[in-house]
CSV table of C-alpha atoms and ligand atoms in Angstrom, one decimal:
chain,number,residue,atom,x,y,z
A,1,MET,CA,55.4,168.4,96.7
A,2,GLN,CA,55.6,168.4,100.5
A,3,VAL,CA,54.1,171.2,102.4
A,4,LEU,CA,54.5,171.8,106.2
A,5,SER,CA,51.4,173.6,107.4
A,6,VAL,CA,51.8,175.2,110.8
A,7,THR,CA,48.5,176.0,112.5
A,8,PRO,CA,47.1,176.7,116.0
A,9,GLU,CA,43.8,175.2,115.1
A,10,ILE,CA,42.6,172.4,112.9
A,11,PHE,CA,39.1,171.0,112.3
A,12,PRO,CA,37.8,168.6,113.5
A,13,LEU,CA,40.2,168.6,116.5
A,14,ILE,CA,40.3,172.1,117.7
A,15,LYS,CA,38.4,175.2,116.4
A,16,THR,CA,37.6,178.7,117.5
A,17,GLY,CA,36.9,180.1,114.0
A,18,GLY,CA,37.3,179.9,110.3
A,19,LEU,CA,41.0,179.3,110.4
A,20,ALA,CA,40.4,175.8,111.8
A,21,ASP,CA,38.1,175.0,108.9
A,22,VAL,CA,40.7,176.2,106.4
A,23,ALA,CA,43.6,174.3,108.1
A,24,GLY,CA,41.5,171.1,108.1
A,25,ALA,CA,40.1,171.3,104.6
A,26,LEU,CA,43.0,172.7,102.5
A,27,PRO,CA,45.2,169.6,103.0
A,28,VAL,CA,42.5,167.3,101.7
A,29,ALA,CA,41.9,169.5,98.6
A,30,LEU,CA,45.6,169.8,97.9
A,31,ALA,CA,46.1,166.1,98.1
A,32,GLY,CA,44.1,165.8,94.8
A,33,LEU,CA,46.6,168.1,93.2
A,34,GLY,CA,49.7,166.2,94.0
A,35,VAL,CA,50.6,168.3,97.1
A,36,ALA,CA,51.1,166.4,100.4
A,37,THR,CA,50.5,168.4,103.5
A,38,ARG,CA,51.7,167.7,107.1
A,39,SER,CA,50.2,169.9,109.7
A,40,LEU,CA,52.1,170.9,112.9
A,41,VAL,CA,49.6,171.6,115.7
A,42,PRO,CA,49.9,172.2,119.4
A,43,GLY,CA,49.1,169.3,121.7
A,44,TYR,CA,46.1,170.7,123.5
A,45,PRO,CA,44.1,168.2,125.5
A,46,ALA,CA,41.5,167.9,122.7
A,47,VAL,CA,44.3,167.1,120.2
A,48,MET,CA,46.2,164.6,122.4
A,49,SER,CA,43.0,162.7,123.3
A,50,ALA,CA,42.2,162.3,119.6
A,51,LEU,CA,45.5,160.5,118.9
A,52,LYS,CA,45.3,156.8,118.8
A,53,LYS,CA,48.4,155.3,117.1
A,54,ASN,CA,51.2,157.8,117.3
A,55,ARG,CA,55.0,157.7,117.4
A,56,ALA,CA,57.5,160.2,118.8
A,57,VAL,CA,59.7,161.5,115.9
A,58,HIS,CA,61.7,164.1,117.9
A,59,GLN,CA,62.4,164.9,121.5
A,60,TYR,CA,63.2,168.2,123.2
A,61,ALA,CA,65.0,168.1,126.6
A,62,SER,CA,63.9,171.7,127.1
A,63,LEU,CA,61.6,173.8,125.0
A,64,GLN,CA,60.4,177.1,126.6
A,65,GLY,CA,60.8,175.7,130.1
A,66,GLY,CA,59.9,172.1,129.8
A,67,LYS,CA,60.3,168.8,128.1
A,68,ALA,CA,58.5,168.3,124.8
A,69,ALA,CA,58.1,165.7,122.1
A,70,LEU,CA,57.0,165.9,118.5
A,71,VAL,CA,54.6,163.1,117.7
A,72,ALA,CA,53.4,161.9,114.3
A,73,ALA,CA,49.9,160.7,113.9
A,74,GLU,CA,47.0,160.4,111.4
A,75,VAL,CA,43.6,161.6,112.5
A,76,ALA,CA,40.5,162.1,110.4
A,77,GLY,CA,42.6,161.8,107.2
A,78,LEU,CA,45.0,164.5,108.3
A,79,ASP,CA,48.8,163.8,108.5
A,80,LEU,CA,49.7,165.5,111.8
A,81,LEU,CA,52.8,166.4,113.7
A,82,VAL,CA,51.7,167.2,117.2
A,83,LEU,CA,53.8,169.3,119.6
A,84,ASP,CA,53.3,167.5,122.9
A,85,ALA,CA,54.5,170.0,125.4
A,86,PRO,CA,52.3,169.6,128.6
A,87,HIS,CA,53.8,172.6,130.3
A,88,LEU,CA,52.6,174.8,127.4
A,89,PHE,CA,49.5,173.1,126.1
A,90,ASP,CA,48.0,170.7,128.6
A,91,ARG,CA,45.5,172.9,130.4
A,92,PRO,CA,41.8,173.4,130.5
A,93,GLY,CA,40.0,176.3,128.8
A,94,GLY,CA,40.4,177.4,125.2
A,95,PRO,CA,43.5,177.3,123.0
A,96,TYR,CA,44.5,180.9,123.8
A,97,GLY,CA,43.0,181.6,127.2
A,98,ASP,CA,41.2,180.2,130.3
A,99,ALA,CA,37.5,179.4,130.6
A,100,THR,CA,36.8,183.1,131.4
A,101,GLY,CA,38.4,184.1,128.1
A,102,ALA,CA,41.4,185.8,129.6
A,103,ASP,CA,44.5,185.2,127.5
A,104,TRP,CA,47.2,182.9,128.9
A,105,GLN,CA,50.0,185.1,130.2
A,106,ASP,CA,52.6,182.8,128.6
A,107,ASN,CA,51.0,182.8,125.1
A,108,TRP,CA,54.3,184.3,123.7
A,109,LYS,CA,56.2,181.2,125.0
A,110,ARG,CA,53.5,178.8,123.7
A,111,PHE,CA,53.5,180.1,120.2
A,112,ALA,CA,57.2,180.9,120.1
A,113,ALA,CA,57.7,177.2,120.9
A,114,LEU,CA,55.4,176.2,118.1
A,115,GLY,CA,57.4,178.5,115.7
A,116,ARG,CA,60.7,177.1,116.9
A,117,VAL,CA,59.6,173.6,116.2
A,118,GLY,CA,58.1,174.5,112.8
A,119,ALA,CA,61.5,175.9,111.8
A,120,ASP,CA,63.3,172.9,113.2
A,121,ILE,CA,61.1,170.6,111.0
A,122,ALA,CA,61.8,172.9,108.0
A,123,ALA,CA,65.5,172.4,108.8
A,124,GLY,CA,65.1,168.6,108.8
A,125,VAL,CA,64.9,167.4,112.5
A,126,VAL,CA,62.2,164.8,111.5
A,127,SER,CA,64.3,162.1,109.8
A,128,GLY,CA,63.2,161.4,106.3
A,129,TYR,CA,61.1,164.5,106.0
A,130,LYS,CA,62.0,167.8,104.3
A,131,PRO,CA,59.2,170.1,103.3
A,132,ASP,CA,59.5,172.0,100.0
A,133,ILE,CA,57.3,174.8,101.4
A,134,VAL,CA,56.3,176.0,104.9
A,135,HIS,CA,52.9,177.5,105.2
A,136,ALA,CA,52.1,179.4,108.4
A,137,HIS,CA,48.6,180.4,109.6
A,138,ASP,CA,48.1,183.6,111.6
A,139,TRP,CA,50.2,185.1,114.4
A,140,GLN,CA,50.4,181.9,116.5
A,141,SER,CA,52.4,180.2,113.7
A,142,ALA,CA,54.1,183.2,112.3
A,143,MET,CA,57.3,182.9,114.4
A,144,THR,CA,58.1,179.7,112.4
A,145,LEU,CA,59.1,182.0,109.5
A,146,ALA,CA,61.2,184.3,111.8
A,147,TYR,CA,63.1,181.2,113.3
A,148,MET,CA,63.6,180.0,109.7
A,149,ARG,CA,64.9,183.3,108.5
A,150,TYR,CA,67.5,183.6,111.3
A,151,GLY,CA,68.3,179.8,111.4
A,152,GLU,CA,69.1,176.9,109.2
A,153,ALA,CA,66.0,176.8,107.0
A,154,ALA,CA,66.4,180.3,105.6
A,155,ASN,CA,66.2,179.1,102.0
A,156,VAL,CA,63.0,177.1,102.3
A,157,PRO,CA,60.2,179.1,100.6
A,158,SER,CA,57.4,180.1,102.8
A,159,VAL,CA,53.8,181.4,102.8
A,160,MET,CA,52.3,183.5,105.6
A,161,THR,CA,48.5,183.5,105.6
A,162,VAL,CA,46.5,186.2,107.4
A,163,HIS,CA,43.1,184.9,108.4
A,164,ASN,CA,42.4,188.1,110.4
A,165,LEU,CA,44.7,191.0,110.8
A,166,ALA,CA,43.0,192.0,114.0
A,167,PHE,CA,44.9,189.3,115.8
A,168,GLN,CA,48.6,190.1,115.7
A,169,GLY,CA,50.4,188.6,118.7
A,170,GLN,CA,51.9,191.7,120.1
A,171,PHE,CA,54.2,191.5,123.2
A,172,ALA,CA,56.5,193.6,125.3
A,173,ALA,CA,60.1,194.0,124.2
A,174,SER,CA,61.2,192.2,127.3
A,175,ILE,CA,60.2,188.8,125.9
A,176,PHE,CA,62.7,189.1,123.1
A,177,ALA,CA,65.5,187.7,125.3
A,178,GLY,CA,63.3,184.6,125.8
A,179,LEU,CA,62.9,183.9,122.1
A,180,GLY,CA,66.4,182.7,121.4
A,181,LEU,CA,66.8,184.8,118.3
A,182,PRO,CA,70.0,186.7,117.3
A,183,GLN,CA,70.1,190.3,118.5
A,184,GLN,CA,69.9,191.5,114.9
A,185,ALA,CA,66.3,190.2,114.7
A,186,MET,CA,65.1,193.0,117.1
A,187,ALA,CA,65.0,195.4,114.2
A,188,LEU,CA,62.5,197.3,112.1
A,189,ASP,CA,62.8,194.7,109.4
A,190,GLY,CA,62.7,191.8,111.9
A,191,VAL,CA,60.5,191.1,114.8
A,192,GLU,CA,60.4,194.6,116.3
A,193,TYR,CA,56.9,196.1,116.2
A,194,TYR,CA,56.1,199.6,117.7
A,195,GLY,CA,58.7,199.1,120.4
A,196,GLY,CA,57.7,195.6,121.3
A,197,VAL,CA,57.7,192.2,119.6
A,198,GLY,CA,55.1,191.4,116.9
A,199,PHE,CA,54.7,187.8,116.0
A,200,LEU,CA,52.5,188.3,112.9
A,201,LYS,CA,54.6,191.3,111.9
A,202,ALA,CA,57.7,189.1,112.0
A,203,GLY,CA,56.1,186.5,109.8
A,204,LEU,CA,54.9,189.0,107.3
A,205,GLN,CA,58.4,190.4,107.1
A,206,ALA,CA,60.0,187.0,106.7
A,207,ALA,CA,57.6,185.2,104.4
A,208,SER,CA,58.4,184.6,100.7
A,209,ALA,CA,54.7,185.3,99.9
A,210,ILE,CA,51.8,186.6,101.9
A,211,THR,CA,48.2,185.5,101.4
A,212,THR,CA,45.0,186.6,102.9
A,213,VAL,CA,41.6,185.0,102.4
A,214,SER,CA,39.9,187.2,99.8
A,215,PRO,CA,41.0,189.6,97.1
A,216,THR,CA,39.0,192.5,98.6
A,217,TYR,CA,40.5,192.0,102.0
A,218,ALA,CA,44.0,191.9,100.4
A,219,GLN,CA,43.3,195.4,99.1
A,220,GLU,CA,41.6,196.7,102.2
A,221,ILE,CA,44.5,195.8,104.6
A,222,ARG,CA,46.7,198.1,102.6
A,223,THR,CA,44.7,201.1,103.9
A,224,PRO,CA,45.0,202.7,107.3
A,225,ALA,CA,41.3,202.0,108.0
A,226,PHE,CA,41.8,198.2,107.8
A,227,GLY,CA,45.6,197.8,108.1
A,228,MET,CA,45.6,197.8,111.9
A,229,GLY,CA,49.1,199.3,112.0
A,230,LEU,CA,50.5,196.9,109.4
A,231,ASP,CA,49.3,198.7,106.2
A,232,GLY,CA,52.7,200.3,105.7
A,233,LEU,CA,54.5,196.9,105.7
A,234,LEU,CA,51.8,195.4,103.6
A,235,ASN,CA,52.1,198.1,101.0
A,236,LEU,CA,55.9,197.6,100.9
A,237,ARG,CA,55.2,193.9,100.3
A,238,ALA,CA,52.3,194.4,97.9
A,239,PRO,CA,54.0,192.5,95.0
A,240,GLU,CA,54.1,189.4,97.2
A,241,LEU,CA,50.5,189.9,98.6
A,242,HIS,CA,47.7,187.6,97.2
A,243,GLY,CA,44.1,187.2,98.0
A,244,ILE,CA,42.7,183.7,97.8
A,245,VAL,CA,39.1,183.1,98.8
A,246,ASN,CA,38.5,180.2,101.2
A,247,GLY,CA,36.5,177.2,100.1
A,248,ILE,CA,34.4,175.0,102.4
A,249,ASP,CA,34.3,171.3,103.0
A,250,VAL,CA,31.4,170.4,100.8
A,251,ASP,CA,31.2,166.9,102.2
A,252,ILE,CA,30.7,168.1,105.8
A,253,TRP,CA,28.5,170.9,104.6
A,254,ASN,CA,26.1,169.0,102.3
A,255,PRO,CA,22.3,169.5,102.7
A,256,GLU,CA,21.7,166.2,100.9
A,257,THR,CA,23.5,164.2,103.6
A,258,ASP,CA,23.8,166.5,106.7
A,259,ARG,CA,22.9,164.4,109.8
A,260,HIS,CA,22.3,167.6,111.8
A,261,LEU,CA,19.2,168.4,109.7
A,262,ALA,CA,15.7,167.3,110.6
A,263,ALA,CA,15.3,166.8,106.8
A,264,THR,CA,17.9,166.6,104.1
A,265,TYR,CA,17.2,168.2,100.7
A,266,SER,CA,18.7,169.4,97.4
A,267,ALA,CA,18.1,172.3,95.1
A,268,SER,CA,15.2,170.4,93.5
A,269,SER,CA,13.6,169.6,96.9
A,270,LEU,CA,13.8,172.9,98.7
A,271,LYS,CA,10.3,172.3,100.2
A,272,GLU,CA,11.9,169.9,102.6
A,273,ARG,CA,13.6,172.9,104.3
A,274,LYS,CA,10.2,173.5,105.9
A,275,THR,CA,10.8,170.6,108.3
A,276,ASN,CA,14.1,172.2,109.3
A,277,LYS,CA,12.4,175.5,109.7
A,278,GLY,CA,9.9,173.8,112.0
A,279,ALA,CA,12.7,172.3,114.0
A,280,ILE,CA,14.3,175.8,114.4
A,281,GLU,CA,10.9,177.2,115.6
A,282,GLU,CA,10.7,174.5,118.2
A,283,ARG,CA,14.3,174.7,119.3
A,284,MET,CA,14.5,178.5,119.4
A,285,VAL,CA,10.9,178.9,120.8
A,286,LEU,CA,9.7,180.9,117.8
A,287,ASP,CA,6.1,181.5,116.7
A,288,ARG,CA,5.0,179.3,113.8
A,289,ASP,CA,4.0,181.4,110.8
A,290,GLU,CA,4.7,181.9,107.1
A,291,GLY,CA,7.1,184.8,107.4
A,292,PRO,CA,10.9,184.6,106.9
A,293,ILE,CA,13.3,183.6,109.6
A,294,TYR,CA,16.8,185.1,109.4
A,295,CYS,CA,19.6,183.5,111.4
A,296,VAL,CA,22.9,184.6,112.8
A,297,VAL,CA,25.8,182.2,113.5
A,298,SER,CA,28.6,184.2,114.8
A,299,ARG,CA,31.2,185.2,117.3
A,300,LEU,CA,29.4,188.1,119.1
A,301,THR,CA,32.0,190.8,118.7
A,302,TRP,CA,32.4,194.3,117.4
A,303,GLN,CA,34.0,193.0,114.2
A,304,LYS,CA,30.9,191.1,113.4
A,305,GLY,CA,28.6,194.2,113.7
A,306,ILE,CA,26.2,192.6,116.1
A,307,ASP,CA,25.6,196.0,117.8
A,308,ILE,CA,24.5,197.2,114.4
A,309,LEU,CA,21.9,194.4,114.3
A,310,THR,CA,20.7,195.1,117.8
A,311,SER,CA,20.2,198.8,116.8
A,312,ILE,CA,17.7,197.9,114.1
A,313,LEU,CA,16.3,194.8,115.7
A,314,ASP,CA,13.0,196.3,116.8
A,315,PRO,CA,12.0,197.6,113.3
A,316,VAL,CA,13.2,194.3,111.7
A,317,VAL,CA,10.8,192.4,114.0
A,318,ALA,CA,8.1,194.9,113.2
A,319,SER,CA,8.6,194.2,109.5
A,320,GLY,CA,7.4,190.6,110.2
A,321,ALA,CA,10.7,188.8,110.2
A,322,ARG,CA,11.8,186.4,113.0
A,323,LEU,CA,15.4,186.1,114.1
A,324,ALA,CA,17.2,183.0,115.2
A,325,ILE,CA,20.6,183.9,116.7
A,326,LEU,CA,23.4,181.5,117.8
A,327,GLY,CA,26.6,182.9,119.1
A,328,SER,CA,28.9,183.7,122.0
A,329,GLY,CA,31.3,186.4,122.8
A,330,ASP,CA,31.2,189.8,124.4
A,331,ALA,CA,29.0,189.8,127.5
A,332,GLY,CA,27.4,193.2,126.6
A,333,LEU,CA,26.3,191.9,123.2
A,334,GLU,CA,25.1,188.6,124.7
A,335,GLY,CA,23.0,190.6,127.2
A,336,ALA,CA,21.6,192.9,124.5
A,337,LEU,CA,20.5,189.9,122.4
A,338,LEU,CA,19.0,188.1,125.4
A,339,ALA,CA,17.1,191.3,126.3
A,340,ALA,CA,15.8,191.4,122.7
A,341,ALA,CA,14.6,187.8,123.0
A,342,ALA,CA,12.8,188.7,126.2
A,343,ARG,CA,11.2,191.8,124.6
A,344,HIS,CA,10.1,189.9,121.5
A,345,ARG,CA,9.0,186.5,122.7
A,346,GLY,CA,8.2,184.2,119.8
A,347,ARG,CA,9.9,186.6,117.3
A,348,VAL,CA,13.5,186.5,118.4
A,349,GLY,CA,15.2,183.3,119.6
A,350,VAL,CA,18.7,183.5,121.0
A,351,VAL,CA,21.0,180.6,122.0
A,352,ILE,CA,24.3,181.7,123.6
A,353,GLY,CA,27.0,179.2,123.2
A,354,TYR,CA,28.9,177.2,120.6
A,355,ASP,CA,26.8,174.5,118.9
A,356,GLU,CA,28.1,173.0,115.7
A,357,GLY,CA,24.9,170.9,115.2
A,358,LEU,CA,22.5,173.9,115.6
A,359,SER,CA,24.7,175.9,113.2
A,360,HIS,CA,23.9,173.4,110.5
A,361,LEU,CA,20.2,173.3,111.3
A,362,LEU,CA,20.0,177.1,111.1
A,363,GLN,CA,21.6,177.0,107.7
A,364,GLY,CA,19.3,174.2,106.6
A,365,GLY,CA,16.0,175.8,107.8
A,366,ALA,CA,16.4,179.6,108.1
A,367,ASP,CA,15.5,181.6,105.0
A,368,GLY,CA,18.5,184.0,105.2
A,369,ILE,CA,21.6,184.6,107.2
A,370,LEU,CA,22.6,188.0,108.4
A,371,ILE,CA,26.3,189.0,108.4
A,372,PRO,CA,26.7,192.7,109.2
A,373,SER,CA,30.5,192.6,109.7
A,374,ARG,CA,32.6,195.8,110.0
A,375,PHE,CA,35.3,193.8,108.3
A,376,GLU,CA,35.4,190.2,107.2
A,377,PRO,CA,38.6,188.7,105.8
A,378,CYS,CA,36.7,185.9,104.0
A,379,GLY,CA,33.8,184.7,106.1
A,380,LEU,CA,32.6,181.1,105.9
A,381,THR,CA,29.0,181.4,107.1
A,382,GLN,CA,27.9,183.1,103.9
A,383,LEU,CA,29.4,180.2,101.9
A,384,TYR,CA,27.5,177.7,104.0
A,385,GLY,CA,24.4,179.8,103.4
A,386,LEU,CA,24.9,179.7,99.6
A,387,ARG,CA,25.3,175.9,99.7
A,388,TYR,CA,22.2,175.5,101.9
A,389,GLY,CA,19.9,177.9,100.2
A,390,CYS,CA,20.0,180.1,103.2
A,391,VAL,CA,20.2,183.5,101.5
A,392,PRO,CA,23.1,185.6,102.7
A,393,ILE,CA,22.4,189.3,103.6
A,394,VAL,CA,25.9,190.7,104.0
A,395,ALA,CA,27.9,193.9,104.5
A,396,ARG,CA,29.9,194.7,101.3
A,397,THR,CA,33.4,194.1,102.8
A,398,GLY,CA,36.3,191.7,102.4
A,399,GLY,CA,35.3,188.2,101.4
A,400,LEU,CA,31.6,189.0,101.7
A,401,ALA,CA,32.0,191.5,98.8
A,402,ASP,CA,33.8,188.8,96.8
A,403,THR,CA,31.4,185.9,97.2
A,404,ILE,CA,27.8,187.3,97.1
A,405,ILE,CA,26.1,188.8,94.1
A,406,ASP,CA,23.6,191.4,95.2
A,407,ALA,CA,20.0,190.9,94.1
A,408,ASN,CA,19.7,194.2,92.3
A,409,GLU,CA,17.3,194.5,89.4
A,410,ALA,CA,19.9,193.7,86.8
A,411,ALA,CA,21.3,190.7,88.7
A,412,VAL,CA,17.8,189.3,89.4
A,413,SER,CA,16.7,189.7,85.8
A,414,ALA,CA,19.9,188.1,84.5
A,415,GLY,CA,19.4,185.3,87.0
A,416,VAL,CA,22.8,185.6,88.7
A,417,ALA,CA,21.9,187.1,92.1
A,418,THR,CA,22.8,185.0,95.2
A,419,GLY,CA,22.0,187.3,98.1
A,420,PHE,CA,21.9,190.9,99.4
A,421,GLN,CA,24.7,193.4,100.0
A,422,PHE,CA,24.7,196.6,101.9
A,423,ALA,CA,27.2,199.4,102.8
A,424,PRO,CA,29.2,198.2,105.9
A,425,GLU,CA,28.7,199.8,109.3
A,426,ASN,CA,25.5,201.4,108.2
A,427,ALA,CA,22.4,200.5,110.2
A,428,GLY,CA,20.0,202.2,107.7
A,429,ALA,CA,21.5,200.3,104.7
A,430,PHE,CA,21.4,197.0,106.7
A,431,HIS,CA,17.7,197.6,107.5
A,432,HIS,CA,17.0,198.4,103.9
A,433,ALA,CA,18.7,195.2,102.8
A,434,ILE,CA,16.4,193.2,105.1
A,435,LEU,CA,13.3,194.9,103.8
A,436,ARG,CA,14.5,194.1,100.2
A,437,ALA,CA,14.9,190.5,101.3
A,438,ASN,CA,11.4,190.5,102.8
A,439,ALA,CA,10.0,191.8,99.6
A,440,LEU,CA,11.7,189.1,97.5
A,441,TYR,CA,10.7,186.4,100.0
A,442,ALA,CA,7.1,187.4,99.4
A,443,ASP,CA,7.4,186.2,95.9
A,444,PRO,CA,8.1,182.4,96.2
A,445,ALA,CA,9.3,182.0,92.6
A,446,ASP,CA,11.8,184.8,92.9
A,447,TRP,CA,13.0,183.6,96.3
A,448,THR,CA,13.4,180.0,95.1
A,449,SER,CA,15.4,181.1,92.1
A,450,LEU,CA,17.7,183.2,94.4
A,451,GLN,CA,18.2,180.1,96.6
A,452,ARG,CA,18.9,177.9,93.6
A,453,GLN,CA,21.4,180.4,92.1
A,454,GLY,CA,23.3,180.4,95.4
A,455,MET,CA,23.3,176.7,95.6
A,456,LYS,CA,24.9,176.6,92.1
A,457,ALA,CA,27.9,178.7,93.2
A,458,ASP,CA,31.2,176.8,93.5
A,459,VAL,CA,32.1,177.1,97.1
A,460,SER,CA,34.3,174.0,97.2
A,461,TRP,CA,38.1,174.1,97.8
A,462,ASP,CA,38.9,173.1,94.2
A,463,ARG,CA,39.5,176.5,92.7
A,464,SER,CA,41.2,177.9,95.8
A,465,ALA,CA,43.4,174.9,96.3
A,466,ARG,CA,44.6,175.2,92.7
A,467,LYS,CA,45.6,178.8,93.4
A,468,TYR,CA,47.6,177.8,96.5
A,469,ALA,CA,49.3,174.9,94.6
A,470,ALA,CA,50.2,177.4,91.8
A,471,LEU,CA,51.6,179.8,94.3
A,472,TYR,CA,53.7,177.1,96.0
A,473,ARG,CA,55.0,176.0,92.6
A,474,THR,CA,56.0,179.6,91.7
A,475,LEU,CA,57.8,180.1,95.0
A,476,ILE,CA,59.7,176.8,94.6
A,477,ALA,CA,60.7,177.6,91.0
A,478,LYS,CA,61.9,181.1,92.1
A,479,ARG,CA,64.0,179.7,94.9
A,480,ALA,CA,65.5,177.2,92.5
A,481,ALA,CA,66.3,179.8,89.9
B,1,ADP,P1,35.5,183.9,112.2
B,1,ADP,O1,36.6,182.9,111.8
B,1,ADP,O2,35.9,185.4,112.1
B,1,ADP,O3,34.8,183.6,113.5
B,1,ADP,P2,34.1,182.8,109.9
B,1,ADP,O4,32.8,183.1,109.2
B,1,ADP,O5,35.3,182.7,109.0
B,1,ADP,O6,34.3,183.8,111.1
B,1,ADP,O7,34.0,181.4,110.6
B,1,ADP,C1,33.2,181.1,111.7
B,1,ADP,C2,33.1,179.6,111.8
B,1,ADP,O8,32.6,179.4,113.1
B,1,ADP,C3,32.0,179.1,110.9
B,1,ADP,O9,32.3,177.7,110.7
B,1,ADP,C4,30.7,179.2,111.8
B,1,ADP,O10,29.7,178.3,111.4
B,1,ADP,C5,31.3,178.8,113.2
B,1,ADP,N1,30.6,179.4,114.3
B,1,ADP,C6,30.7,180.7,114.8
B,1,ADP,N2,30.0,180.9,115.9
B,1,ADP,C7,29.4,179.7,116.1
B,1,ADP,C8,28.6,179.1,117.2
B,1,ADP,N3,28.2,179.9,118.2
B,1,ADP,N4,28.2,177.9,117.1
B,1,ADP,C9,28.6,177.1,116.1
B,1,ADP,N5,29.4,177.5,115.1
B,1,ADP,C10,29.8,178.7,115.1
């Protein structure tokens, strides 16, 4: 089976969040199940510079205002089709905006171009290649499915995966003329969205099946509170809506071999984590003592509930816990965290920035990881936490609800608990969960068994990849029938 995956990010080449991890890891996991994936990605500078041997497989004299080429290459075991369109993608800054974080004004053109090319590939422009399924990730790839629907690849089955419904790709109606779609597409059941054009909405409407990254989030987004304007459409499409939890790359995230750690370890040598804890204390300028360190590895945004953490930070520090926080994002939240670090020298360490290596060290040495998200489609950091014996303390929402078993009395005595859950968006409940963690931490035998139980959880891609493969097969069979 041949799958064309269309994605705006792919690990290890370009990453701003969990989507990149998924797009990078799923092809590898699917390969073991007889599913071959080619990934179409934009030719950002970081992607172009990673290409060694490559060959042009299709040329565009004009694509959204400039020349473009489609280039085939293999990088890091990934079979890539790269859209080399310098006028759209060769620029400094991030994949969606400049260095200050402001969105590129022409994002609609950039990701309409990606979609157009995805649909062209589905229709067979790359000679010798015809995907059986097209799988689009998030709004940046969603127009692929709209171009397919109104073009030559209307009968190729497709999957639209929503990694985060908060990002929708909404634009003014005036861009419609620049999309090159037939006029009939500007309709309620097409690309039209609240009077403008909605890229994700268009993909959700056109896809044969919709997936999101956890069963709980798949239910939540059908409600007005989580649906972000799309709950009506998602309810209409409920029979085609599936929740499949993400896995993680268990080779990259392996405490037994992780080169970012000061000391590697396994479930039977958890004492080695002390060396990593010491390295964290040094790196984040924290006092040395026997109490717990809880880490945060996160985008610093409203979604992630970082303001809820800052609201209880003083009493958490007073309870004896230390905090090691790595993240970047909203200036206000960054400032609040830096102020907290200044207020609690030696008790709160804050690193503002993106640091893959430090994120591994934190998982490998901190005692717990705090994830107070208001909503969380799947979440990856709690899965890394499970694998590293860094006990997740999470809001009970989305994928966090689906992947962590709360250490209540029954779960602890049955030996199945893997972390702590609390009611989302509730500072008191969050504080209480941290106090519960402190109490369990004080009993080394209980804490170690909680860590070991988490490390036993299957967080690999195996199960999830089987679910995607099964979905692909169902869609192909339906189309053939
Ligand atoms: P989201 O995709 O919403 O940001 P996820 O939990 O799904 O949240 O994925 C976040 C990914 O980004 C994880 O791999 C996490 O380790 C990583 N990450 C987030 N912030 C940082 C940071 N400041 N430095 C290093 N890695 C980070």
